[in-house]
Amino acid sequence: MTTIITNKSVSGATADQTAKKAVYETKQLNLWYGSNHALKNIDLEIMENEVTAIIGPSGCGKSTYIKTLNRMVELVTSVKTSGEILYRGRNIFDQDYGVEELRTRVGMVFQKPNPFPKSIYDNVAYGPRIHGIKNKKILDEIVEKSLRGAAIWDEVKDRLNENAYSISGGQQQRICIARALAIEPDVILMDEPTSALDPISTLKVEELVQELKKDYSIIIVTHNMQQAARISDKTAFFLNGEVVEFDHTDTIFSNPSDKRTEDYISGRFG
Amino acid sequence: MRYIEQQTVVKRMNGRLIANAIFKYIFLAATLLALLALVILLFRIVSQGAGNLSIDFLTNFASRFPDQAGIKAALIGSLWLMMVVAPTSIILGVGSAIYLEEYAKQNRITSFIRMNISNLAGVPSVVFGLLGLTIFVRAMALGNSILAAGFTMSLLILPVIIVASQEAIRAVPGELRDASYGMGATKWQTIVNIILPAAIPGILTGSILALSRAIGETAPLIVIGVPVIIQFLPAGVMDTFTALPMQIYDWSSRPQPEFQAVAAAGIIVLMAVLLFMNSIAVIIRNKFDKRY
Ligand SMILES: Nc1ncnc2c1ncn2[C@@H]1O[C@H](COP(=O)(O)OP(=O)(O)O)[C@@H](O)[C@H]1O
Ligand SMILES: [Mg+2]
């Protein structure tokens, strides 16, 4: 039943976007934590230069799904998967697909701001350094470009050598976004990036996401439905490890085809 | 009906407050008792040994005459010992801790190993002495050299260093690891750039405390046959030597009362060395803690 709805909504969603290419094609993905079947037969197609929101109640598998996209979920030793995730046409579960390579193409921003206990500069330069860039001038340029990209350059340009913990939580989160931008990714995954932030910082991050989608494909988990409605082009509604509905955000919020989606967005559960 | 009656509460209040006060004094008494014991010990040693402390005491070799006896060989010997023990035990200890925390699969064998390392920390030092005698002195034919003694002491303090390092590594927040791996860093890059810098204060504090234990241990040295009376300084790690606790042990077991005072002076030197090492631990911890 889920599959039928998903197929219908995907074809509906792609009809007017023939020019855009898919970054991620998830095909019949299943994932288990030990015996806990956390993701069930997921089929999703994520388009480039769009913001795709993932919504759903706590524990429905949103974080698990997004962490599967860069294989971070494999840090949990009990995890087993089946099915395929094609990233730019190549299955990320292939034996010879290196996780390090995948993660340089796919940046991640986490729920809680998690800067390293280093200076702001060293935080942003971490990724480029890891990938072998030593030239100070190039690093300087990357740091400035990334901080500008994350709309925080003006706030921190005079204090690049201060510890990243000396700034506010909202600024820290934008440093973390800058840090993800510094590896020049293709996709940015965000797992509830504003849930630990105050309303003003949240607004800044939301504006930033709008700005970033010109250059990046963004997949954002949120349990805040207004946020999904405000910033995303497509929305996937997860429930108990399944995709109940995936469609244009407008459609999901104004005219959902599944009763459970309607119940969830009208606040009847979750 | 109410379960908490105001009157009973008031009636019991006095008893509760008294118990509260009594326990405060019990704990205070416990602290004072421990302090008192420490002060008496220090006073006895200082009053006995201070008279013998002098530059000569530090620069003379051991002697049959108490007024000429000095601690040079033992002091230098202990420093040599530390030069073997510190790198050996810290490299092996931190290496094992990194392996156990970051690389090893979390299965039954690993948890069995973990448990036994903690247990090893409680094994009496004589047992490690016997182990050192069998492996290093005899099997590897190192004799009663600095190297043999250093390896034995390293074995003795290795469990403590491993456990302290494991705890320091485990205390590094998982979010920092996630952030590093999420950017395509390898495990080794994450360990070197993120985990070790964050864990270093804990690792060094634990290691220096373990080294202080090694510098005060006598039993393993006696078992592997480290001599007491030595009239020369070692020229390398294959030479024999003596160490501070050995020298102190020897002096305090002599019949002449004058040697008791010499032993006390030796203890003061040993304690000064320990104090010095512990303050290094504090300085390192403060220096690294400032980065957060
Ligand atoms: N590290 C883990 N180990 C075992 N089970 C987990 C782990 N993380 C999540 N789960 C389980 O997977 C399911 C989905 O969790 P999650 O993806 O975190 O949900 P969400 O992000 O939507 O709140 C839950 O049942 C949760 O208990
Ligand atoms: Mg989550």
Coordinates of C-alpha atoms and ligand atoms in Angstrom, one line a residue:
Chain A
M1 CA 0.0 0.0 0.0
T2 CA 2.8 2.4 0.9
T3 CA 4.6 1.5 -2.3
I4 CA 1.6 2.4 -4.5
I5 CA 1.2 5.8 -2.9
T6 CA 5.0 6.5 -3.1
N7 CA 5.1 5.6 -6.8
K8 CA 2.2 7.8 -7.6
S9 CA 3.5 10.8 -5.7
V10 CA 7.0 10.4 -7.1
S11 CA 5.8 10.4 -10.7
G12 CA 3.5 13.3 -9.9
A13 CA 6.4 15.2 -8.4
T14 CA 8.8 14.6 -11.3
A15 CA 6.5 15.4 -14.2
D16 CA 7.3 19.1 -14.3
Q17 CA 11.0 18.7 -13.5
T18 CA 12.5 16.8 -16.4
A19 CA 15.5 19.1 -16.5
K20 CA 16.6 18.3 -12.9
K21 CA 18.6 15.2 -12.1
A22 CA 18.2 12.8 -9.2
V23 CA 21.0 12.9 -6.6
Y24 CA 19.8 10.1 -4.6
E25 CA 17.6 7.2 -5.6
T26 CA 16.7 4.9 -2.7
K27 CA 15.3 1.6 -3.8
Q28 CA 13.7 -0.9 -1.5
L29 CA 15.9 0.1 1.4
N30 CA 15.5 -1.9 4.6
L31 CA 17.5 -1.3 7.8
W32 CA 17.7 -3.2 11.1
Y33 CA 19.3 -2.3 14.4
G34 CA 19.8 -5.9 15.6
S35 CA 16.2 -7.2 15.4
N36 CA 14.6 -3.7 15.3
H37 CA 13.3 -3.2 11.8
A38 CA 13.8 0.6 11.6
L39 CA 13.4 1.3 7.9
K40 CA 11.0 -0.7 5.8
N41 CA 11.0 -0.8 1.9
I42 CA 11.9 2.9 1.5
D43 CA 11.7 4.2 -2.1
L44 CA 12.6 7.8 -2.5
E45 CA 14.1 9.9 -5.3
I46 CA 15.8 13.1 -4.2
M47 CA 16.4 15.8 -6.8
E48 CA 19.3 18.1 -7.1
N49 CA 19.1 21.8 -6.1
E50 CA 16.0 21.2 -4.0
V51 CA 15.3 21.1 -0.3
T52 CA 13.8 17.8 0.6
A53 CA 12.2 17.8 4.1
I54 CA 11.7 14.6 6.1
I55 CA 9.0 14.8 8.7
G56 CA 7.3 12.4 11.1
P57 CA 6.9 11.6 14.7
S58 CA 9.8 10.7 17.0
G59 CA 11.3 7.3 16.4
C60 CA 9.9 6.9 12.9
G61 CA 13.3 6.6 11.4
K62 CA 14.1 10.1 10.1
S63 CA 17.6 10.3 11.6
T64 CA 18.3 6.7 10.6
Y65 CA 17.4 7.4 7.0
I66 CA 19.4 10.5 6.7
K67 CA 22.4 8.9 8.4
T68 CA 22.1 6.0 5.9
L69 CA 22.6 8.4 3.0
N70 CA 26.2 9.1 4.1
R71 CA 26.6 5.7 5.8
M72 CA 27.2 7.2 9.2
V73 CA 24.6 4.7 10.5
E74 CA 27.3 2.0 10.1
L75 CA 29.1 3.4 13.1
V76 CA 26.4 1.5 15.1
T77 CA 27.8 -2.0 14.9
S78 CA 24.4 -3.9 15.0
V79 CA 23.2 -2.3 11.8
K80 CA 22.2 -4.4 8.8
T81 CA 20.8 -3.1 5.5
S82 CA 19.3 -4.4 2.3
G83 CA 18.3 -2.7 -0.9
E84 CA 20.1 0.1 -2.8
I85 CA 20.8 3.8 -2.5
L86 CA 22.2 5.2 -5.7
Y87 CA 24.1 8.4 -5.2
R88 CA 24.6 10.0 -8.7
G89 CA 23.9 6.6 -10.2
R90 CA 26.3 4.6 -8.1
N91 CA 25.2 2.2 -5.3
I92 CA 26.7 3.5 -2.0
F93 CA 26.6 0.0 -0.5
D94 CA 29.0 -1.3 -3.3
Q95 CA 32.0 -3.2 -1.9
D96 CA 34.4 -0.8 -3.5
Y97 CA 32.6 2.5 -2.6
G98 CA 34.7 4.1 0.0
V99 CA 32.8 5.8 2.8
E100 CA 35.4 8.6 3.1
E101 CA 34.8 9.5 -0.6
L102 CA 31.1 9.5 -0.1
R103 CA 31.3 11.7 2.9
T104 CA 33.4 14.3 1.1
R105 CA 30.6 14.6 -1.5
V106 CA 27.9 14.6 1.2
G107 CA 28.3 17.0 4.2
M108 CA 26.3 16.7 7.4
V109 CA 25.0 19.1 10.0
F110 CA 23.8 17.6 13.3
Q111 CA 21.0 18.3 15.7
K112 CA 23.2 19.7 18.4
P113 CA 25.9 22.2 17.3
N114 CA 29.0 20.2 17.6
P115 CA 32.1 22.4 16.8
F116 CA 35.5 20.9 17.6
P117 CA 37.1 22.4 20.7
K118 CA 39.4 24.4 18.4
S119 CA 39.4 27.9 16.9
I120 CA 36.7 29.0 14.5
Y121 CA 39.3 29.0 11.7
D122 CA 40.5 25.5 12.6
N123 CA 37.0 24.2 12.7
V124 CA 36.2 25.3 9.2
A125 CA 39.7 24.3 7.9
Y126 CA 39.3 20.9 9.3
G127 CA 37.8 19.2 6.3
P128 CA 40.1 20.7 3.7
R129 CA 43.1 19.8 5.9
I130 CA 41.9 16.2 6.3
H131 CA 41.8 16.0 2.5
G132 CA 45.4 17.2 2.2
I133 CA 45.2 21.0 1.6
K134 CA 48.1 22.6 3.5
N135 CA 48.7 25.8 1.6
K136 CA 47.8 28.6 4.1
K137 CA 46.5 31.0 1.3
I138 CA 44.2 28.4 -0.1
L139 CA 42.9 27.5 3.4
D140 CA 42.3 31.2 4.1
E141 CA 40.2 31.5 1.0
I142 CA 38.2 28.3 1.7
V143 CA 37.6 29.5 5.3
E144 CA 36.3 32.9 4.2
K145 CA 34.2 31.5 1.3
S146 CA 32.6 28.9 3.6
L147 CA 31.9 31.4 6.4
R148 CA 30.4 33.7 3.9
G149 CA 28.4 30.8 2.5
A150 CA 27.0 30.1 5.9
A151 CA 26.2 33.8 6.4
I152 CA 28.4 34.2 9.5
W153 CA 31.5 35.8 8.1
D154 CA 30.6 39.3 9.3
E155 CA 29.9 38.1 12.8
V156 CA 33.2 36.2 13.2
K157 CA 35.7 37.7 10.8
D158 CA 37.6 39.5 13.6
R159 CA 37.7 36.5 15.9
L160 CA 38.7 33.6 13.7
N161 CA 41.3 32.5 16.3
E162 CA 38.9 32.4 19.2
N163 CA 37.6 29.1 20.4
A164 CA 34.4 28.0 18.6
Y165 CA 32.7 27.5 22.0
S166 CA 33.0 31.2 22.8
I167 CA 30.1 32.1 20.4
S168 CA 26.4 31.6 20.8
G169 CA 24.7 28.3 20.0
G170 CA 23.1 29.7 16.9
Q171 CA 26.4 31.0 15.6
Q172 CA 28.0 27.6 16.5
Q173 CA 25.5 25.9 14.3
R174 CA 26.3 28.2 11.4
I175 CA 30.0 27.5 12.0
C176 CA 29.1 23.8 11.7
I177 CA 27.3 24.6 8.4
A178 CA 30.4 26.5 7.2
R179 CA 32.5 23.5 8.2
A180 CA 30.3 21.2 6.1
L181 CA 30.5 23.7 3.2
A182 CA 34.3 23.8 3.4
I183 CA 34.6 20.3 1.9
E184 CA 32.7 21.6 -1.1
P185 CA 30.0 19.0 -1.0
D186 CA 27.3 18.2 -3.5
V187 CA 24.6 17.4 -0.9
I188 CA 24.1 18.7 2.6
L189 CA 22.3 16.5 5.1
M190 CA 20.7 18.3 8.1
D191 CA 19.3 16.4 11.1
E192 CA 17.0 18.8 12.9
P193 CA 19.6 21.6 12.7
T194 CA 17.4 24.1 14.5
S195 CA 15.9 22.1 17.3
A196 CA 18.5 23.3 19.8
L197 CA 18.3 27.0 18.6
D198 CA 16.3 30.0 19.6
P199 CA 13.7 31.4 17.2
I200 CA 16.0 34.1 15.8
S201 CA 18.8 31.8 15.1
T202 CA 16.3 29.3 13.7
L203 CA 15.1 32.0 11.2
K204 CA 18.7 32.7 10.2
V205 CA 19.4 29.0 9.5
E206 CA 16.2 28.7 7.5
E207 CA 17.1 31.7 5.4
L208 CA 20.5 30.2 4.9
V209 CA 19.0 26.9 3.7
Q210 CA 17.0 28.8 1.0
E211 CA 20.2 30.5 -0.1
L212 CA 22.2 27.3 -0.1
K213 CA 19.8 25.3 -2.3
K214 CA 21.0 27.3 -5.4
D215 CA 24.3 25.4 -5.1
Y216 CA 23.6 22.3 -3.1
S217 CA 21.0 19.7 -2.7
I218 CA 19.6 19.7 0.8
I219 CA 17.9 17.0 2.8
I220 CA 16.6 18.3 6.1
V221 CA 15.0 16.4 8.9
T222 CA 12.6 18.4 11.0
H223 CA 9.8 17.6 13.4
N224 CA 8.6 21.1 13.0
M225 CA 5.9 21.0 10.3
Q226 CA 5.8 24.8 9.8
Q227 CA 9.5 24.7 9.1
A228 CA 9.1 22.0 6.5
A229 CA 6.3 24.0 4.9
R230 CA 8.4 27.2 4.9
I231 CA 11.6 25.9 3.5
S232 CA 11.2 22.7 1.5
D233 CA 10.3 21.9 -2.1
K234 CA 9.4 18.3 -1.4
T235 CA 8.3 16.6 1.8
A236 CA 8.5 12.9 2.8
F237 CA 6.3 11.8 5.6
F238 CA 7.8 8.9 7.6
L239 CA 5.8 6.7 10.0
N240 CA 7.0 3.6 11.8
G241 CA 10.0 3.2 9.4
E242 CA 7.9 3.6 6.2
V243 CA 7.4 6.4 3.8
V244 CA 3.7 7.1 3.9
E245 CA 3.7 9.9 1.4
F246 CA 6.3 11.8 -0.6
D247 CA 5.3 14.8 -2.8
H248 CA 5.6 18.5 -3.4
T249 CA 5.5 20.3 -0.1
D250 CA 2.4 22.3 -1.2
T251 CA 0.5 19.1 -2.0
I252 CA 1.5 17.4 1.2
F253 CA 0.3 20.3 3.3
S254 CA -2.8 21.3 1.3
N255 CA -4.0 18.1 -0.2
P256 CA -2.4 15.0 1.2
S257 CA -3.6 11.8 -0.3
D258 CA -3.1 9.6 2.8
K259 CA -5.3 9.9 5.8
R260 CA -2.3 9.4 8.2
T261 CA -0.5 12.3 6.6
E262 CA -3.5 14.5 7.0
D263 CA -3.8 13.5 10.7
Y264 CA -0.2 14.2 11.3
I265 CA 0.0 17.6 9.7
S266 CA -3.2 18.7 11.3
G267 CA -1.6 17.8 14.7
R268 CA -3.9 14.9 15.5
F269 CA -0.8 12.8 16.6
G270 CA 2.9 13.0 16.9
Chain B
M1 CA -7.2 12.3 53.5
R2 CA -3.7 13.7 53.4
Y3 CA -0.7 11.4 53.7
I4 CA 1.7 13.9 55.0
E5 CA 0.5 15.4 58.3
Q6 CA 1.9 18.7 59.1
Q7 CA 2.2 17.9 62.8
T8 CA 4.2 14.7 62.4
V9 CA 6.5 16.6 60.0
V10 CA 7.2 19.2 62.6
K11 CA 7.7 16.6 65.3
R12 CA 10.2 14.7 63.2
M13 CA 12.0 17.8 62.0
N14 CA 14.2 18.1 65.1
G15 CA 15.5 14.5 64.7
R16 CA 16.3 15.1 61.1
L17 CA 18.2 18.2 61.7
I18 CA 20.2 16.6 64.5
A19 CA 21.1 13.6 62.2
N20 CA 22.1 16.1 59.6
A21 CA 24.5 17.8 62.0
I22 CA 25.9 14.6 63.4
F23 CA 26.8 13.3 60.0
K24 CA 28.5 16.5 59.1
Y25 CA 30.8 16.1 62.1
I26 CA 31.4 12.5 61.4
F27 CA 32.7 13.3 57.9
L28 CA 34.7 16.2 59.3
A29 CA 36.3 13.9 61.9
A30 CA 37.2 11.4 59.2
T31 CA 38.9 14.1 57.1
L32 CA 40.7 15.5 60.2
L33 CA 41.9 12.0 61.2
A34 CA 43.4 11.4 57.8
L35 CA 45.0 14.9 57.8
L36 CA 46.4 14.3 61.3
A37 CA 48.0 11.0 60.3
L38 CA 49.6 12.8 57.3
V39 CA 50.9 15.7 59.4
I40 CA 52.4 13.4 62.0
L41 CA 54.1 11.4 59.3
L42 CA 55.5 14.5 57.6
F43 CA 56.5 16.0 60.9
R44 CA 58.4 12.9 62.0
I45 CA 60.2 12.5 58.7
V46 CA 61.1 16.2 58.4
S47 CA 62.2 16.5 62.0
Q48 CA 64.3 13.4 61.7
G49 CA 65.7 13.9 58.2
A50 CA 66.1 17.6 57.7
G51 CA 69.3 17.7 59.6
N52 CA 70.9 15.4 57.1
L53 CA 69.8 17.2 54.0
S54 CA 72.6 19.1 52.3
I55 CA 74.3 19.4 48.9
D56 CA 76.7 16.7 50.0
F57 CA 73.8 14.3 50.7
L58 CA 72.6 14.8 47.1
T59 CA 76.1 14.4 45.6
N60 CA 77.6 11.6 47.7
F61 CA 77.5 7.9 47.0
A62 CA 76.3 5.5 49.7
S63 CA 78.7 4.9 52.5
R64 CA 79.3 2.8 55.6
F65 CA 79.5 6.0 57.6
P66 CA 76.1 7.7 58.2
D67 CA 77.5 11.2 58.0
Q68 CA 79.1 10.6 54.6
A69 CA 76.2 8.6 53.1
G70 CA 74.6 10.2 50.1
I71 CA 71.8 9.5 47.7
K72 CA 73.4 10.4 44.4
A73 CA 73.4 6.9 42.9
A74 CA 69.8 6.2 43.9
L75 CA 68.5 9.6 42.7
I76 CA 70.2 9.3 39.3
G77 CA 69.2 5.6 39.2
S78 CA 65.5 6.5 39.7
L79 CA 65.7 9.1 36.9
W80 CA 67.2 6.5 34.6
L81 CA 64.5 4.1 35.5
M82 CA 61.8 6.7 34.7
M83 CA 63.4 7.3 31.3
V84 CA 62.7 3.7 30.5
V85 CA 59.4 3.4 32.2
A86 CA 57.7 6.6 31.0
P87 CA 58.0 6.0 27.2
T88 CA 57.5 2.3 27.4
S89 CA 54.4 2.4 29.6
I90 CA 52.8 5.4 28.1
I91 CA 53.2 4.3 24.5
L92 CA 52.0 0.8 25.2
G93 CA 49.2 1.9 27.5
V94 CA 47.8 4.6 25.3
G95 CA 48.1 2.3 22.3
S96 CA 46.2 -0.5 24.0
A97 CA 43.5 2.0 25.2
I98 CA 43.1 3.4 21.6
Y99 CA 42.8 -0.1 20.2
L100 CA 40.3 -1.2 22.8
E101 CA 38.1 1.9 22.6
E102 CA 38.3 2.7 18.9
Y103 CA 39.2 -0.4 16.9
A104 CA 38.3 -3.5 18.8
K105 CA 34.9 -5.1 18.0
Q106 CA 32.6 -4.7 21.0
N107 CA 32.2 -8.4 21.8
R108 CA 32.7 -10.8 24.6
I109 CA 36.4 -11.3 24.1
T110 CA 36.9 -7.5 24.3
S111 CA 34.9 -7.1 27.4
F112 CA 36.7 -10.1 29.0
I113 CA 40.1 -8.4 28.2
R114 CA 38.8 -5.1 29.6
M115 CA 37.7 -6.7 32.8
N116 CA 41.0 -8.4 33.2
I117 CA 43.0 -5.3 32.7
S118 CA 41.1 -3.7 35.5
N119 CA 41.8 -6.7 37.7
L120 CA 45.5 -6.6 36.8
A121 CA 45.7 -3.2 38.3
G122 CA 45.1 -4.8 41.7
V123 CA 47.7 -7.5 41.5
P124 CA 50.5 -7.1 44.1
S125 CA 53.7 -5.6 42.9
V126 CA 55.8 -8.6 44.1
V127 CA 54.0 -10.7 41.5
F128 CA 55.1 -8.4 38.7
G129 CA 58.6 -8.6 40.2
L130 CA 58.5 -12.4 39.7
L131 CA 57.2 -11.9 36.2
G132 CA 60.0 -9.5 35.4
L133 CA 62.6 -11.9 36.9
T134 CA 61.4 -14.7 34.7
I135 CA 61.0 -12.8 31.4
F136 CA 63.4 -9.9 31.4
V137 CA 66.2 -10.9 33.8
R138 CA 66.4 -14.6 32.9
A139 CA 64.7 -15.4 29.6
M140 CA 65.8 -12.2 27.8
A141 CA 69.1 -12.3 29.8
L142 CA 68.9 -8.5 30.6
G143 CA 70.2 -9.2 34.1
N144 CA 69.5 -6.7 36.9
S145 CA 69.9 -3.8 34.5
I146 CA 67.9 -0.6 34.2
L147 CA 66.2 -2.0 31.1
A148 CA 65.0 -5.1 33.0
A149 CA 63.8 -3.1 35.9
G150 CA 62.2 -0.5 33.7
F151 CA 60.2 -3.1 31.7
T152 CA 59.1 -4.7 34.9
M153 CA 57.9 -1.4 36.3
S154 CA 56.2 -0.7 33.0
L155 CA 54.2 -3.9 33.3
L156 CA 53.2 -3.0 36.8
I157 CA 51.7 0.4 35.9
L158 CA 50.5 -0.5 32.4
P159 CA 47.0 -1.6 33.6
V160 CA 46.5 1.7 35.5
I161 CA 47.6 3.7 32.4
I162 CA 45.3 1.7 30.1
V163 CA 42.3 2.1 32.3
A164 CA 42.9 5.9 32.8
S165 CA 43.4 6.4 29.0
Q166 CA 40.3 4.3 28.2
E167 CA 38.3 6.5 30.5
A168 CA 39.7 9.7 29.0
I169 CA 39.0 8.4 25.5
R170 CA 35.5 7.3 26.3
A171 CA 34.8 10.8 27.8
V172 CA 35.3 12.5 24.4
P173 CA 31.8 13.4 23.2
G174 CA 30.5 11.2 20.5
E175 CA 29.3 14.3 18.5
L176 CA 32.9 15.2 17.9
R177 CA 33.6 11.8 16.4
D178 CA 30.5 12.1 14.3
A179 CA 31.5 15.5 13.0
S180 CA 34.9 14.2 12.0
Y181 CA 33.7 11.0 10.3
G182 CA 30.9 13.0 8.7
M183 CA 33.5 15.0 6.8
G184 CA 35.2 12.0 5.4
A185 CA 38.0 11.7 7.9
T186 CA 39.5 8.3 8.4
K187 CA 39.6 6.6 11.8
W188 CA 43.3 7.4 12.2
Q189 CA 42.7 11.1 11.3
T190 CA 39.9 11.3 13.8
I191 CA 42.0 9.8 16.5
V192 CA 45.0 12.0 15.9
N193 CA 43.1 15.3 15.3
I194 CA 40.1 15.0 17.5
I195 CA 40.1 12.2 20.1
L196 CA 43.7 12.4 21.4
P197 CA 43.8 16.2 21.8
A198 CA 40.6 16.0 23.8
A199 CA 41.7 13.0 25.9
I200 CA 45.3 14.1 26.6
P201 CA 44.6 15.8 29.9
G202 CA 43.1 12.7 31.3
I203 CA 45.7 10.4 29.8
L204 CA 48.6 12.4 31.1
T205 CA 47.1 12.9 34.6
G206 CA 46.6 9.1 34.9
S207 CA 50.0 8.4 33.4
I208 CA 51.9 10.7 35.8
L209 CA 50.1 9.3 38.8
A210 CA 51.0 5.8 37.6
L211 CA 54.7 6.9 37.2
S212 CA 54.7 8.3 40.7
R213 CA 53.7 4.8 41.8
A214 CA 56.5 3.3 39.9
I215 CA 59.1 5.6 41.4
G216 CA 58.1 4.6 44.9
E217 CA 57.9 0.8 44.4
T218 CA 60.5 -1.4 46.1
A219 CA 59.2 -5.0 45.9
P220 CA 59.7 -5.6 42.2
L221 CA 63.2 -4.2 42.4
I222 CA 64.1 -6.5 45.3
V223 CA 62.8 -9.5 43.5
I224 CA 64.7 -8.9 40.3
G225 CA 67.9 -8.4 42.4
V226 CA 68.6 -4.7 42.1
P227 CA 71.6 -3.9 44.3
V228 CA 71.8 -1.2 47.0
I229 CA 75.4 -0.3 47.5
I230 CA 76.6 1.2 44.2
Q231 CA 79.6 3.5 43.9
F232 CA 79.2 4.5 40.3
L233 CA 76.6 6.0 38.0
P234 CA 75.1 3.9 35.2
A235 CA 76.4 4.8 31.7
G236 CA 73.5 3.2 29.8
V237 CA 70.3 1.2 30.2
M238 CA 72.2 -2.1 30.3
D239 CA 74.1 -1.1 33.4
T240 CA 72.9 -2.0 36.9
F241 CA 71.7 0.7 39.2
T242 CA 69.9 1.4 42.4
A243 CA 66.7 3.4 43.1
L244 CA 65.4 5.8 45.8
P245 CA 63.1 3.3 47.5
M246 CA 65.8 0.6 47.5
Q247 CA 68.3 2.9 49.1
I248 CA 65.7 4.1 51.7
Y249 CA 64.7 0.5 52.5
D250 CA 68.4 -0.4 53.1
W251 CA 69.1 2.5 55.3
S252 CA 66.0 2.1 57.5
S253 CA 66.9 -1.6 58.0
R254 CA 70.3 -0.9 59.4
P255 CA 70.8 -1.1 63.2
Q256 CA 72.6 2.2 63.8
P257 CA 70.1 4.9 64.8
E258 CA 72.0 7.5 62.7
F259 CA 71.0 5.7 59.6
Q260 CA 67.3 6.2 60.5
A261 CA 67.9 9.9 60.1
V262 CA 69.6 9.3 56.8
A263 CA 66.6 7.2 55.6
A264 CA 64.3 10.1 56.6
A265 CA 66.4 12.5 54.5
G266 CA 66.1 10.0 51.6
I267 CA 62.3 10.0 52.1
I268 CA 62.2 13.8 51.9
V269 CA 64.1 13.6 48.5
L270 CA 61.7 10.9 47.3
M271 CA 58.7 13.0 48.3
A272 CA 60.1 16.1 46.6
V273 CA 60.4 14.1 43.4
L274 CA 56.8 12.9 43.8
L275 CA 55.6 16.4 44.5
F276 CA 57.4 17.6 41.4
M277 CA 55.8 15.0 39.2
N278 CA 52.3 15.6 40.5
S279 CA 52.7 19.3 39.9
I280 CA 53.6 18.6 36.3
A281 CA 50.4 16.6 36.1
V282 CA 48.4 19.6 37.4
I283 CA 50.1 22.0 35.1
I284 CA 49.5 19.9 32.0
R285 CA 45.9 19.4 33.0
N286 CA 45.3 23.1 33.4
K287 CA 47.1 24.0 30.2
F288 CA 45.0 21.6 28.1
D289 CA 41.8 22.4 29.9
K290 CA 42.0 26.0 28.8
R291 CA 41.3 25.0 25.2
Y292 CA 37.7 24.3 26.0
Ligands
LIG1 N1 21.9 3.6 17.7 C1 20.8 2.9 17.7 N2 20.7 1.6 18.1 C2 19.6 0.9 18.1 N3 18.4 1.4 17.8 C3 18.3 2.6 17.3 C4 19.5 3.5 17.3 N4 19.2 4.7 16.8 C5 17.9 4.6 16.5 N5 17.3 3.4 16.9 C6 15.9 3.0 16.7 O1 15.5 3.2 15.4 C7 14.2 3.7 15.3 C8 14.3 5.1 14.6 O2 15.0 6.0 15.3 P1 15.5 7.4 14.7 O3 15.9 7.2 13.3 O4 16.4 8.0 15.6 O5 14.1 8.2 14.7 P2 13.8 9.7 14.5 O6 15.0 10.4 14.1 O7 12.7 9.8 13.5 O8 13.3 10.2 15.8 C9 13.8 3.9 16.8 O9 13.0 2.8 17.1 C10 15.0 3.8 17.6 O10 14.8 3.2 18.8
MG2 MG 16.1 12.0 15.1

